[in-house]
PDB file of C-alpha atoms in Angstrom:
ATOM      1  CA  MET A 152      90.421 -23.460  69.635  1.00 53.00           C
ATOM      2  CA  ASN A 153      91.014 -26.834  71.240  1.00 55.00           C
ATOM      3  CA  THR A 154      87.771 -28.617  72.102  1.00 55.00           C
ATOM      4  CA  ASN A 155      89.328 -31.815  73.378  1.00 59.00           C
ATOM      5  CA  SER A 156      89.769 -30.689  76.927  1.00 53.00           C
ATOM      6  CA  ALA A 157      87.884 -32.596  79.555  1.00 55.00           C
ATOM      7  CA  LEU A 158      87.320 -29.604  81.770  1.00 61.00           C
ATOM      8  CA  ILE A 159      84.967 -26.903  80.707  1.00 62.00           C
ATOM      9  CA  VAL A 160      85.849 -23.629  82.273  1.00 61.00           C
ATOM     10  CA  PRO A 161      83.091 -21.024  82.150  1.00 59.00           C
ATOM     11  CA  PRO A 162      84.038 -17.483  81.343  1.00 64.00           C
ATOM     12  CA  PRO A 163      84.709 -15.362  84.389  1.00 63.00           C
ATOM     13  CA  GLY A 164      81.667 -14.059  86.145  1.00 60.00           C
ATOM     14  CA  GLN A 165      79.316 -16.758  84.858  1.00 57.00           C
ATOM     15  CA  ALA A 166      80.134 -19.545  87.281  1.00 53.00           C
ATOM     16  CA  THR A 167      77.016 -20.994  88.774  1.00 56.00           C
ATOM     17  CA  SER A 168      76.348 -23.924  91.017  1.00 55.00           C
ATOM     18  CA  THR A 169      75.048 -26.081  88.169  1.00 55.00           C
ATOM     19  CA  THR A 170      78.177 -25.487  86.165  1.00 51.00           C
ATOM     20  CA  LEU A 171      80.345 -26.430  89.097  1.00 53.00           C
ATOM     21  CA  ALA A 172      78.314 -29.582  89.688  1.00 54.00           C
ATOM     22  CA  THR A 173      78.817 -30.823  86.143  1.00 59.00           C
ATOM     23  CA  ASN A 174      82.529 -30.266  86.211  1.00 65.00           C
ATOM     24  CA  ASP A 175      83.078 -32.462  89.226  1.00 73.00           C
ATOM     25  CA  ILE A 176      85.108 -35.582  88.752  1.00 78.00           C
ATOM     26  CA  HIS A 177      82.995 -38.630  89.266  1.00 77.00           C
ATOM     27  CA  GLY A 178      84.114 -42.109  90.431  1.00 80.00           C
ATOM     28  CA  LEU A 179      84.697 -45.010  88.130  1.00 84.00           C
ATOM     29  CA  LYS A 180      81.685 -46.844  86.817  1.00 84.00           C
ATOM     30  CA  GLY A 181      81.633 -50.622  86.427  1.00 83.00           C
ATOM     31  CA  PRO A 182      82.078 -52.292  83.066  1.00 84.00           C
ATOM     32  CA  VAL A 183      79.309 -51.737  80.626  1.00 80.00           C
ATOM     33  CA  GLU A 184      77.602 -54.894  79.439  1.00 79.00           C
ATOM     34  CA  VAL A 185      77.928 -55.276  75.679  1.00 71.00           C
ATOM     35  CA  PRO A 186      75.045 -57.393  74.494  1.00 68.00           C
ATOM     36  CA  ARG A 187      76.279 -60.394  72.557  1.00 73.00           C
ATOM     37  CA  ASP A 188      73.958 -62.055  70.057  1.00 77.00           C
ATOM     38  CA  TRP A 189      74.929 -65.750  70.479  1.00 77.00           C
ATOM     39  CA  GLU A 190      71.758 -66.910  68.826  1.00 80.00           C
ATOM     40  CA  GLY A 191      73.167 -66.178  65.325  1.00 79.00           C
ATOM     41  CA  TYR A 192      76.286 -68.201  66.074  1.00 82.00           C
ATOM     42  CA  TRP A 193      74.213 -71.114  67.321  1.00 84.00           C
ATOM     43  CA  TRP A 194      72.133 -71.066  64.117  1.00 86.00           C
ATOM     44  CA  LEU A 195      75.294 -70.987  61.998  1.00 87.00           C
ATOM     45  CA  LEU A 196      76.789 -73.901  63.925  1.00 90.00           C
ATOM     46  CA  GLY A 197      73.518 -75.848  63.569  1.00 92.00           C
ATOM     47  CA  LEU A 198      73.435 -75.266  59.824  1.00 93.00           C
ATOM     48  CA  LEU A 199      77.056 -76.365  59.486  1.00 94.00           C
ATOM     49  CA  LEU A 200      76.404 -79.566  61.456  1.00 95.00           C
ATOM     50  CA  ALA A 201      73.282 -80.252  59.379  1.00 95.00           C
ATOM     51  CA  ALA A 202      75.270 -79.826  56.136  1.00 95.00           C
ATOM     52  CA  ILE A 203      77.924 -82.248  57.376  1.00 96.00           C
ATOM     53  CA  ALA A 204      75.265 -84.775  58.412  1.00 95.00           C
ATOM     54  CA  MET A 205      73.556 -84.451  54.994  1.00 95.00           C
ATOM     55  CA  ALA A 206      76.859 -85.019  53.177  1.00 95.00           C
ATOM     56  CA  ILE A 207      77.560 -88.152  55.238  1.00 95.00           C
ATOM     57  CA  TRP A 208      74.000 -89.437  54.710  1.00 95.00           C
ATOM     58  CA  ASN A 209      74.166 -88.724  50.968  1.00 94.00           C
ATOM     59  CA  ARG A 210      77.445 -90.629  50.679  1.00 94.00           C
ATOM     60  CA  HIS A 211      75.985 -93.545  52.614  1.00 92.00           C
ATOM     61  CA  LEU A 212      72.902 -93.620  50.355  1.00 91.00           C
ATOM     62  CA  ARG A 213      75.039 -93.485  47.217  1.00 91.00           C
ATOM     63  CA  ARG A 214      77.096 -96.478  48.365  1.00 90.00           C
ATOM     64  CA  LEU A 215      73.957 -98.362  49.329  1.00 87.00           C
ATOM     65  CA  ARG A 216      72.365 -97.601  45.955  1.00 85.00           C
ATOM     66  CA  GLN A 217      75.481 -98.808  44.125  1.00 84.00           C
ATOM     67  CA  ARG A 218      75.555-101.986  46.166  1.00 83.00           C
ATOM     68  CA  LEU A 219      71.870-102.678  45.527  1.00 80.00           C
ATOM     69  CA  LEU A 220      72.031-101.870  41.825  1.00 78.00           C
ATOM     70  CA  GLY A 221      75.242-103.798  41.486  1.00 74.00           C
ATOM     71  CA  SER A 222      73.656-106.890  42.959  1.00 72.00           C
ATOM     72  CA  LEU A 223      70.527-106.527  40.814  1.00 71.00           C
ATOM     73  CA  PHE A 224      72.320-105.909  37.531  1.00 71.00           C
ATOM     74  CA  LYS A 225      75.513-107.772  38.244  1.00 68.00           C
ATOM     75  CA  LYS A 226      76.894-109.397  35.144  1.00 72.00           C
ATOM     76  CA  PRO A 227      77.836-112.981  35.745  1.00 74.00           C
ATOM     77  CA  GLU A 228      81.526-113.598  35.656  1.00 78.00           C
ATOM     78  CA  VAL A 229      82.463-115.156  32.363  1.00 82.00           C
ATOM     79  CA  LYS A 230      85.307-117.568  32.685  1.00 86.00           C
ATOM     80  CA  PRO A 231      87.464-117.743  29.596  1.00 89.00           C
ATOM     81  CA  ILE A 232      86.899-120.820  27.500  1.00 89.00           C
ATOM     82  CA  PRO A 233      90.104-122.846  27.196  1.00 92.00           C
ATOM     83  CA  PRO A 234      91.558-123.025  23.661  1.00 92.00           C
ATOM     84  CA  HIS A 235      90.989-126.777  23.309  1.00 92.00           C
ATOM     85  CA  VAL A 236      87.288-126.458  24.203  1.00 93.00           C
ATOM     86  CA  ARG A 237      86.821-123.574  21.787  1.00 93.00           C
ATOM     87  CA  ALA A 238      88.644-125.526  19.061  1.00 93.00           C
ATOM     88  CA  ARG A 239      86.420-128.573  19.572  1.00 94.00           C
ATOM     89  CA  GLN A 240      83.319-126.428  19.375  1.00 94.00           C
ATOM     90  CA  ARG A 241      84.481-124.818  16.133  1.00 94.00           C
ATOM     91  CA  LEU A 242      85.482-128.167  14.649  1.00 93.00           C
ATOM     92  CA  GLN A 243      82.056-129.549  15.506  1.00 94.00           C
ATOM     93  CA  ALA A 244      80.408-126.525  13.874  1.00 93.00           C
ATOM     94  CA  ALA A 245      82.561-127.005  10.737  1.00 92.00           C
ATOM     95  CA  LEU A 246      80.844-130.355  10.096  1.00 92.00           C
ATOM     96  CA  ARG A 247      77.757-128.528   8.824  1.00 94.00           C
ATOM     97  CA  HIS A 248      79.888-127.410   5.831  1.00 91.00           C
ATOM     98  CA  ILE A 249      81.077-130.900   4.944  1.00 91.00           C
ATOM     99  CA  SER A 250      79.054-130.831   1.717  1.00 91.00           C
ATOM    100  CA  ASP A 251      81.218-127.878   0.566  1.00 91.00           C
ATOM    101  CA  PRO A 252      84.808-129.230   0.708  1.00 91.00           C
ATOM    102  CA  ARG A 253      86.491-125.845   0.146  1.00 91.00           C
ATOM    103  CA  LEU A 254      84.525-124.059   2.904  1.00 92.00           C
ATOM    104  CA  PHE A 255      84.911-127.068   5.207  1.00 92.00           C
ATOM    105  CA  CYS A 256      88.709-127.091   4.753  1.00 91.00           C
ATOM    106  CA  PHE A 257      88.874-123.320   5.343  1.00 92.00           C
ATOM    107  CA  GLU A 258      86.946-123.731   8.620  1.00 94.00           C
ATOM    108  CA  VAL A 259      88.873-126.749   9.883  1.00 93.00           C
ATOM    109  CA  SER A 260      92.267-125.359   8.895  1.00 92.00           C
ATOM    110  CA  GLU A 261      91.569-121.924  10.413  1.00 92.00           C
ATOM    111  CA  THR A 262      90.268-123.520  13.626  1.00 93.00           C
ATOM    112  CA  LEU A 263      93.427-125.567  14.041  1.00 92.00           C
ATOM    113  CA  ARG A 264      95.693-122.599  13.246  1.00 90.00           C
ATOM    114  CA  VAL A 265      93.911-120.395  15.818  1.00 91.00           C
ATOM    115  CA  TYR A 266      94.110-123.205  18.382  1.00 92.00           C
ATOM    116  CA  LEU A 267      97.870-123.604  17.829  1.00 89.00           C
ATOM    117  CA  GLU A 268      98.383-119.866  18.253  1.00 88.00           C
ATOM    118  CA  GLU A 269      96.321-119.667  21.446  1.00 89.00           C
ATOM    119  CA  ARG A 270      97.770-122.845  22.907  1.00 89.00           C
ATOM    120  CA  PHE A 271     101.444-122.623  21.875  1.00 86.00           C
ATOM    121  CA  LYS A 272     101.862-118.986  20.805  1.00 85.00           C
ATOM    122  CA  LEU A 273     102.733-120.159  17.298  1.00 82.00           C
ATOM    123  CA  ARG A 274     101.767-117.466  14.817  1.00 81.00           C
ATOM    124  CA  ALA A 275      99.839-119.757  12.514  1.00 74.00           C
ATOM    125  CA  PRO A 276      96.818-117.709  11.339  1.00 76.00           C
ATOM    126  CA  GLU A 277      98.754-114.846   9.744  1.00 78.00           C
ATOM    127  CA  ARG A 278     101.354-116.981   7.969  1.00 82.00           C
ATOM    128  CA  THR A 279     101.296-119.087   4.861  1.00 87.00           C
ATOM    129  CA  THR A 280     101.448-122.828   5.341  1.00 85.00           C
ATOM    130  CA  GLU A 281     105.086-122.928   4.233  1.00 87.00           C
ATOM    131  CA  GLU A 282     106.116-120.152   6.637  1.00 86.00           C
ATOM    132  CA  PHE A 283     104.247-121.804   9.475  1.00 85.00           C
ATOM    133  CA  LEU A 284     105.772-125.217   8.803  1.00 84.00           C
ATOM    134  CA  VAL A 285     109.289-123.734   8.913  1.00 86.00           C
ATOM    135  CA  GLU A 286     108.499-122.198  12.322  1.00 84.00           C
ATOM    136  CA  LEU A 287     106.914-125.448  13.443  1.00 83.00           C
ATOM    137  CA  GLN A 288     110.041-127.502  12.646  1.00 84.00           C
ATOM    138  CA  ASN A 289     112.074-125.187  14.912  1.00 84.00           C
ATOM    139  CA  SER A 290     109.512-125.359  17.723  1.00 84.00           C
ATOM    140  CA  SER A 291     109.456-127.825  20.595  1.00 85.00           C
ATOM    141  CA  ALA A 292     105.699-127.405  21.110  1.00 84.00           C
ATOM    142  CA  LEU A 293     104.802-130.614  19.259  1.00 86.00           C
ATOM    143  CA  HIS A 294     106.359-134.075  19.004  1.00 87.00           C
ATOM    144  CA  ALA A 295     107.800-135.273  15.710  1.00 88.00           C
ATOM    145  CA  ASP A 296     104.775-137.452  14.857  1.00 90.00           C
ATOM    146  CA  GLN A 297     102.402-134.550  15.677  1.00 89.00           C
ATOM    147  CA  LYS A 298     104.432-132.237  13.419  1.00 88.00           C
ATOM    148  CA  GLU A 299     104.235-134.779  10.617  1.00 90.00           C
ATOM    149  CA  SER A 300     100.497-135.229  11.072  1.00 89.00           C
ATOM    150  CA  LEU A 301      99.968-131.452  11.132  1.00 88.00           C
ATOM    151  CA  THR A 302     102.078-130.991   8.017  1.00 89.00           C
ATOM    152  CA  SER A 303     100.031-133.597   6.155  1.00 91.00           C
ATOM    153  CA  PHE A 304      96.774-132.025   7.435  1.00 90.00           C
ATOM    154  CA  LEU A 305      97.667-128.468   6.339  1.00 89.00           C
ATOM    155  CA  GLU A 306      98.927-129.594   2.924  1.00 90.00           C
ATOM    156  CA  SER A 307      95.715-131.575   2.323  1.00 91.00           C
ATOM    157  CA  CYS A 308      93.623-128.551   3.301  1.00 90.00           C
ATOM    158  CA  ASP A 309      95.668-126.314   0.972  1.00 90.00           C
ATOM    159  CA  LEU A 310      95.020-128.680  -1.930  1.00 90.00           C
ATOM    160  CA  VAL A 311      91.291-128.307  -1.401  1.00 89.00           C
ATOM    161  CA  LYS A 312      91.381-124.561  -0.686  1.00 87.00           C
ATOM    162  CA  PHE A 313      93.724-123.436  -3.447  1.00 88.00           C
ATOM    163  CA  ALA A 314      94.110-126.227  -6.029  1.00 85.00           C
ATOM    164  CA  ARG A 315      90.371-126.939  -6.133  1.00 83.00           C
ATOM    165  CA  PHE A 316      90.885-130.603  -5.249  1.00 87.00           C
ATOM    166  CA  GLU A 317      87.512-132.231  -4.516  1.00 88.00           C
ATOM    167  CA  PRO A 318      87.932-134.973  -1.878  1.00 89.00           C
ATOM    168  CA  ASN A 319      85.028-137.263  -0.969  1.00 90.00           C
ATOM    169  CA  GLU A 320      83.218-137.027   2.358  1.00 90.00           C
ATOM    170  CA  SER A 321      85.211-139.819   3.995  1.00 91.00           C
ATOM    171  CA  ALA A 322      88.479-137.967   3.213  1.00 91.00           C
ATOM    172  CA  LEU A 323      87.030-134.797   4.733  1.00 91.00           C
ATOM    173  CA  ARG A 324      85.985-136.708   7.846  1.00 92.00           C
ATOM    174  CA  GLU A 325      89.545-138.060   8.101  1.00 93.00           C
ATOM    175  CA  LEU A 326      90.826-134.458   8.029  1.00 90.00           C
ATOM    176  CA  HIS A 327      88.317-133.576  10.736  1.00 92.00           C
ATOM    177  CA  GLU A 328      89.391-136.535  12.883  1.00 94.00           C
ATOM    178  CA  SER A 329      93.057-135.598  12.375  1.00 92.00           C
ATOM    179  CA  ALA A 330      92.350-132.080  13.647  1.00 92.00           C
ATOM    180  CA  LEU A 331      90.399-133.393  16.646  1.00 93.00           C
ATOM    181  CA  ARG A 332      93.158-135.866  17.476  1.00 93.00           C
ATOM    182  CA  LEU A 333      95.802-133.106  17.449  1.00 92.00           C
ATOM    183  CA  VAL A 334      93.647-130.956  19.769  1.00 92.00           C
ATOM    184  CA  ASP A 335      93.088-133.896  22.126  1.00 92.00           C
ATOM    185  CA  GLU A 336      96.795-134.777  22.218  1.00 90.00           C
ATOM    186  CA  THR A 337      97.954-131.226  22.885  1.00 88.00           C
ATOM    187  CA  GLN A 338      95.256-129.827  25.163  1.00 85.00           C
ATOM    188  CA  PHE A 339      97.353-130.367  28.303  1.00 79.00           C
ATOM    189  CA  ASP A 340     101.017-129.689  29.028  1.00 63.00           C
ATOM    190  CA  ALA A 341     103.134-132.751  28.416  1.00 49.00           C
ATOM    191  CA  VAL A 342     104.582-132.537  31.945  1.00 38.00           C
ATOM    192  CA  ALA A 343     101.191-132.176  33.607  1.00 37.00           C
ATOM    193  CA  GLN A 344      99.704-135.221  31.902  1.00 38.00           C
ATOM    194  CA  PRO A 345     100.229-138.492  33.801  1.00 41.00           C
ATOM    195  CA  ALA A 346     102.017-141.265  31.904  1.00 41.00           C
ATOM    196  CA  GLY A 347      99.077-143.701  31.973  1.00 44.00           C
ATOM    197  CA  ALA A 348      96.390-141.103  31.170  1.00 42.00           C
ATOM    198  CA  PRO A 349      94.365-141.610  28.000  1.00 44.00           C
ATOM    199  CA  LYS A 350      94.929-139.090  25.246  1.00 40.00           C
TER     200      LYS A 350
END
């Protein structure tokens, strides 16, 4: 039996006035108001805006904290010490070993070799004196008289370091002065130094 029909027909003989009244077709009713709960949407929107505001505030605070901590614990900028200044400092420190000729010559020779590498990119520290002197003769970094002075200096230091030659203090001071003189003469580029400037 089909129960989907809109009209209910009573069996014959049972029609009453109440049955006829319920089967009448009525007019259209207006739209039914469906209650909408906007309050939940407003709360959700408020929470979303609060989360965005908290994220922005947190980011601002983090940057502020980094800026404050950075200024409190900021490491001072360390400017690199030029090779000639470092060489002079090491040569000055080597004087405390002047009573030990071998140690003194090791210090002075190593200081000058490191200076030449830093200043002219000559690979002096990791080479033997002979190897370095061959490279030096082919280099245009030093003048002929400076090359000669450096050759004499390195050979004198090698005599003390390896042949156990024992020079007196005045000879050691001459080696020291020779090293200082070479640093002073080569600390600036030849082109940058004015012709009348003292060396």
